[in-house]
mmCIF file of C-alpha atoms in Angstrom:
data_model
loop_
_atom_site.group_PDB
_atom_site.id
_atom_site.type_symbol
_atom_site.label_atom_id
_atom_site.label_comp_id
_atom_site.label_asym_id
_atom_site.label_seq_id
_atom_site.Cartn_x
_atom_site.Cartn_y
_atom_site.Cartn_z
ATOM 1 C CA MET Z 1 -20.388 -7.968 0.313
ATOM 2 C CA GLN Z 2 -20.921 -3.836 -0.816
ATOM 3 C CA ALA Z 3 -19.744 -2.245 -3.995
ATOM 4 C CA PHE Z 4 -16.898 -0.549 -4.065
ATOM 5 C CA ARG Z 5 -14.910 0.846 -7.321
ATOM 6 C CA ILE Z 6 -12.098 1.553 -8.633
ATOM 7 C CA ARG Z 7 -10.065 4.690 -10.136
ATOM 8 C CA PRO Z 8 -6.841 6.034 -10.418
ATOM 9 C CA ALA Z 9 -4.590 7.740 -8.024
ATOM 10 C CA THR Z 10 -4.244 11.118 -9.142
ATOM 11 C CA GLY Z 11 -1.899 13.783 -7.477
ATOM 12 C CA GLN Z 12 -5.426 15.223 -6.321
ATOM 13 C CA ASP Z 13 -5.048 12.182 -3.676
ATOM 14 C CA ALA Z 14 -2.045 13.269 -1.325
ATOM 15 C CA ARG Z 15 -4.547 13.270 1.851
ATOM 16 C CA VAL Z 16 -6.505 9.757 0.426
ATOM 17 C CA LEU Z 17 -2.905 8.089 0.557
ATOM 18 C CA ALA Z 18 -1.840 10.103 3.870
ATOM 19 C CA ASP Z 19 -4.844 9.034 5.019
ATOM 20 C CA MET Z 20 -4.183 4.869 4.336
ATOM 21 C CA LEU Z 21 -0.930 5.435 5.871
ATOM 22 C CA VAL Z 22 -2.025 5.986 8.756
ATOM 23 C CA GLU Z 23 -4.504 2.977 8.172
ATOM 24 C CA ALA Z 24 -1.745 0.652 7.476
ATOM 25 C CA ALA Z 25 0.803 1.966 9.796
ATOM 26 C CA ASN Z 26 -1.992 0.773 12.663
ATOM 27 C CA TRP Z 27 -2.774 -2.857 11.726
ATOM 28 C CA ASN Z 28 -2.508 -3.879 15.312
ATOM 29 C CA PRO Z 29 -5.643 -1.608 16.849
ATOM 30 C CA VAL Z 30 -3.754 -1.838 20.386
ATOM 31 C CA ARG Z 31 -0.639 -0.251 18.943
ATOM 32 C CA ALA Z 32 -2.469 2.361 16.912
ATOM 33 C CA ARG Z 33 -0.776 5.093 16.747
ATOM 34 C CA SER Z 34 -1.617 8.833 16.150
ATOM 35 C CA ARG Z 35 -2.106 10.167 12.769
ATOM 36 C CA VAL Z 36 0.988 13.322 13.542
ATOM 37 C CA THR Z 37 2.688 10.182 15.505
ATOM 38 C CA VAL Z 38 2.398 8.063 12.143
ATOM 39 C CA LEU Z 39 3.038 11.195 9.392
ATOM 40 C CA GLU Z 40 6.157 12.927 11.991
ATOM 41 C CA ASP Z 41 7.965 9.651 11.105
ATOM 42 C CA PRO Z 42 10.623 10.142 8.177
ATOM 43 C CA ALA Z 43 10.684 6.858 7.487
ATOM 44 C CA VAL Z 44 6.789 6.445 7.220
ATOM 45 C CA ARG Z 45 5.900 9.618 5.689
ATOM 46 C CA HIS Z 46 8.380 9.198 2.418
ATOM 47 C CA TYR Z 47 5.548 6.851 1.218
ATOM 48 C CA VAL Z 48 3.166 10.080 0.247
ATOM 49 C CA ALA Z 49 5.638 12.919 1.218
ATOM 50 C CA GLY Z 50 5.863 14.567 -2.571
ATOM 51 C CA TRP Z 51 2.392 12.709 -4.177
ATOM 52 C CA GLN Z 52 2.669 12.432 -7.486
ATOM 53 C CA ARG Z 53 6.283 12.732 -8.106
ATOM 54 C CA PRO Z 54 7.353 11.321 -11.274
ATOM 55 C CA GLY Z 55 6.639 7.534 -11.494
ATOM 56 C CA ASP Z 56 3.817 7.171 -8.831
ATOM 57 C CA PHE Z 57 0.733 5.426 -9.434
ATOM 58 C CA GLY Z 58 -1.710 4.261 -7.909
ATOM 59 C CA CYS Z 59 -5.057 3.403 -7.127
ATOM 60 C CA VAL Z 60 -8.211 3.962 -5.286
ATOM 61 C CA ALA Z 61 -11.274 2.178 -4.474
ATOM 62 C CA GLU Z 62 -14.626 4.042 -3.266
ATOM 63 C CA ASP Z 63 -18.081 2.655 -2.121
ATOM 64 C CA ALA Z 64 -21.359 3.914 -4.229
ATOM 65 C CA LYS Z 65 -21.378 7.335 -2.917
ATOM 66 C CA GLY Z 66 -17.902 8.082 -3.530
ATOM 67 C CA VAL Z 67 -16.660 8.336 -0.407
ATOM 68 C CA VAL Z 68 -12.927 6.307 -0.101
ATOM 69 C CA VAL Z 69 -12.677 2.687 1.380
ATOM 70 C CA GLY Z 70 -8.889 2.111 0.667
ATOM 71 C CA ALA Z 71 -6.140 2.773 -2.041
ATOM 72 C CA CYS Z 72 -2.966 1.060 -3.086
ATOM 73 C CA TRP Z 73 0.103 2.551 -4.647
ATOM 74 C CA ALA Z 74 3.829 1.831 -5.253
ATOM 75 C CA ARG Z 75 6.550 3.974 -5.335
ATOM 76 C CA LEU Z 76 10.278 3.771 -6.512
ATOM 77 C CA PHE Z 77 12.459 4.395 -3.799
ATOM 78 C CA SER Z 78 16.616 4.034 -4.030
ATOM 79 C CA ALA Z 79 19.596 2.322 -2.505
ATOM 80 C CA ASP Z 80 20.470 5.586 -0.353
ATOM 81 C CA ASP Z 81 16.702 6.065 1.029
ATOM 82 C CA PRO Z 82 14.729 2.824 0.672
ATOM 83 C CA GLY Z 83 10.884 2.090 2.172
ATOM 84 C CA TYR Z 84 11.161 -0.798 4.084
ATOM 85 C CA GLY Z 85 10.137 -3.446 1.258
ATOM 86 C CA PHE Z 86 12.948 -2.399 -0.742
ATOM 87 C CA VAL Z 87 14.515 -4.492 -3.102
ATOM 88 C CA ALA Z 88 16.240 -2.849 -6.034
ATOM 89 C CA ALA Z 89 15.866 0.249 -7.348
ATOM 90 C CA GLY Z 90 13.542 0.554 -10.339
ATOM 91 C CA VAL Z 91 11.389 -2.394 -7.615
ATOM 92 C CA PRO Z 92 8.266 -0.277 -7.157
ATOM 93 C CA GLU Z 93 7.846 -0.763 -3.963
ATOM 94 C CA LEU Z 94 3.782 -0.856 -2.735
ATOM 95 C CA THR Z 95 1.508 0.183 0.373
ATOM 96 C CA LEU Z 96 -2.551 -1.005 1.082
ATOM 97 C CA GLY Z 97 -4.432 0.706 3.385
ATOM 98 C CA VAL Z 98 -7.774 0.097 4.089
ATOM 99 C CA TYR Z 99 -10.687 1.383 6.543
ATOM 100 C CA PRO Z 100 -11.035 -1.730 9.339
ATOM 101 C CA GLN Z 101 -14.887 -1.580 8.410
ATOM 102 C CA TRP Z 102 -13.769 -2.427 4.767
ATOM 103 C CA ARG Z 103 -11.090 -5.398 5.382
ATOM 104 C CA ALA Z 104 -11.860 -8.720 4.392
ATOM 105 C CA GLN Z 105 -14.409 -7.943 1.506
ATOM 106 C CA GLY Z 106 -12.302 -7.514 -1.882
ATOM 107 C CA ALA Z 107 -11.730 -4.121 -1.781
ATOM 108 C CA GLY Z 108 -7.326 -4.879 -0.496
ATOM 109 C CA ARG Z 109 -7.349 -7.812 -3.372
ATOM 110 C CA ALA Z 110 -9.022 -5.547 -6.022
ATOM 111 C CA LEU Z 111 -7.100 -2.783 -5.747
ATOM 112 C CA LEU Z 112 -3.638 -5.295 -5.307
ATOM 113 C CA ARG Z 113 -4.841 -6.528 -8.522
ATOM 114 C CA GLU Z 114 -5.543 -3.288 -10.002
ATOM 115 C CA LEU Z 115 -1.952 -2.019 -8.856
ATOM 116 C CA ALA Z 116 -0.369 -5.061 -11.089
ATOM 117 C CA ARG Z 117 -1.964 -4.055 -14.221
ATOM 118 C CA THR Z 118 -0.408 -0.795 -13.578
ATOM 119 C CA ALA Z 119 2.470 -1.735 -13.060
ATOM 120 C CA ALA Z 120 2.608 -4.240 -16.010
ATOM 121 C CA ALA Z 121 1.219 -1.923 -17.944
ATOM 122 C CA ARG Z 122 4.003 0.998 -17.269
ATOM 123 C CA GLY Z 123 7.026 -1.714 -18.054
ATOM 124 C CA HIS Z 124 7.625 -2.835 -14.151
ATOM 125 C CA ALA Z 125 8.361 -6.394 -13.861
ATOM 126 C CA ARG Z 126 7.857 -6.919 -9.699
ATOM 127 C CA LEU Z 127 6.185 -4.908 -7.467
ATOM 128 C CA SER Z 128 8.117 -5.503 -3.679
ATOM 129 C CA LEU Z 129 6.378 -4.717 0.404
ATOM 130 C CA SER Z 130 6.734 -4.657 3.508
ATOM 131 C CA VAL Z 131 4.389 -6.583 6.297
ATOM 132 C CA GLN Z 132 4.811 -7.134 9.677
ATOM 133 C CA ARG Z 133 4.263 -11.463 10.320
ATOM 134 C CA ALA Z 134 1.463 -10.739 12.462
ATOM 135 C CA ASN Z 135 -0.544 -8.764 9.952
ATOM 136 C CA PHE Z 136 -3.627 -10.106 8.203
ATOM 137 C CA ALA Z 137 -2.746 -8.745 5.831
ATOM 138 C CA GLN Z 138 -0.026 -11.286 5.258
ATOM 139 C CA ARG Z 139 -2.010 -13.996 3.867
ATOM 140 C CA LEU Z 140 -4.059 -11.436 1.631
ATOM 141 C CA TYR Z 141 -0.233 -10.774 -0.417
ATOM 142 C CA VAL Z 142 0.487 -14.516 -0.261
ATOM 143 C CA SER Z 143 -2.371 -15.462 -2.425
ATOM 144 C CA GLU Z 144 -1.822 -13.127 -4.760
ATOM 145 C CA GLY Z 145 1.973 -14.198 -5.905
ATOM 146 C CA TYR Z 146 3.528 -12.246 -2.884
ATOM 147 C CA VAL Z 147 6.714 -14.078 -1.646
ATOM 148 C CA THR Z 148 9.262 -13.875 0.703
ATOM 149 C CA VAL Z 149 12.681 -12.734 0.062
ATOM 150 C CA ALA Z 150 13.816 -10.690 3.317
ATOM 151 C CA SER Z 151 12.674 -11.319 6.798
ATOM 152 C CA GLY Z 152 13.791 -9.129 9.894
ATOM 153 C CA ASP Z 153 12.709 -7.911 13.017
ATOM 154 C CA GLY Z 154 8.874 -9.394 12.619
ATOM 155 C CA SER Z 155 8.580 -8.152 9.201
ATOM 156 C CA ASP Z 156 8.905 -10.042 6.131
ATOM 157 C CA THR Z 157 9.526 -8.279 2.498
ATOM 158 C CA MET Z 158 7.857 -10.170 0.191
ATOM 159 C CA VAL Z 159 8.457 -9.533 -4.109
ATOM 160 C CA ARG Z 160 5.787 -10.258 -6.849
ATOM 161 C CA THR Z 161 6.016 -10.697 -10.313
ATOM 162 C CA VAL Z 162 3.977 -9.148 -12.452
ATOM 163 C CA ARG Z 163 4.264 -9.253 -16.050
#
């Protein structure tokens, strides 16, 4: 297992989060899409568009040399413009992206835990997310206390209580 550290995401991390959004969208290498294709999709782009707006928070994992290995962030959406994992106004929806060479090494779990701590410290009671059922990350989410609250089209919306 390689060492990494977790730091808060800042307004300067918009590009990093876009990179990690592309990694999250391309969890299945057989169906991978180009960065441009992923970020042109308005339903996907709104997870990073205008980062860091009020209410946005997140964290970034870096290796010992300061190279980004992954990121996890949360954003509030409205019922008029929901994310894939929207459950209610006021419940932040998270996105997690980790470079393939860092998967299954603890970075994703550490990022999820740090994001949950941050959410609780900000007064949020829950976090939500959406994940394709075939995505190995779903097992990580279940092991971290996320439960399925809705299903459809091969994906699940999951929620975790954070306080």
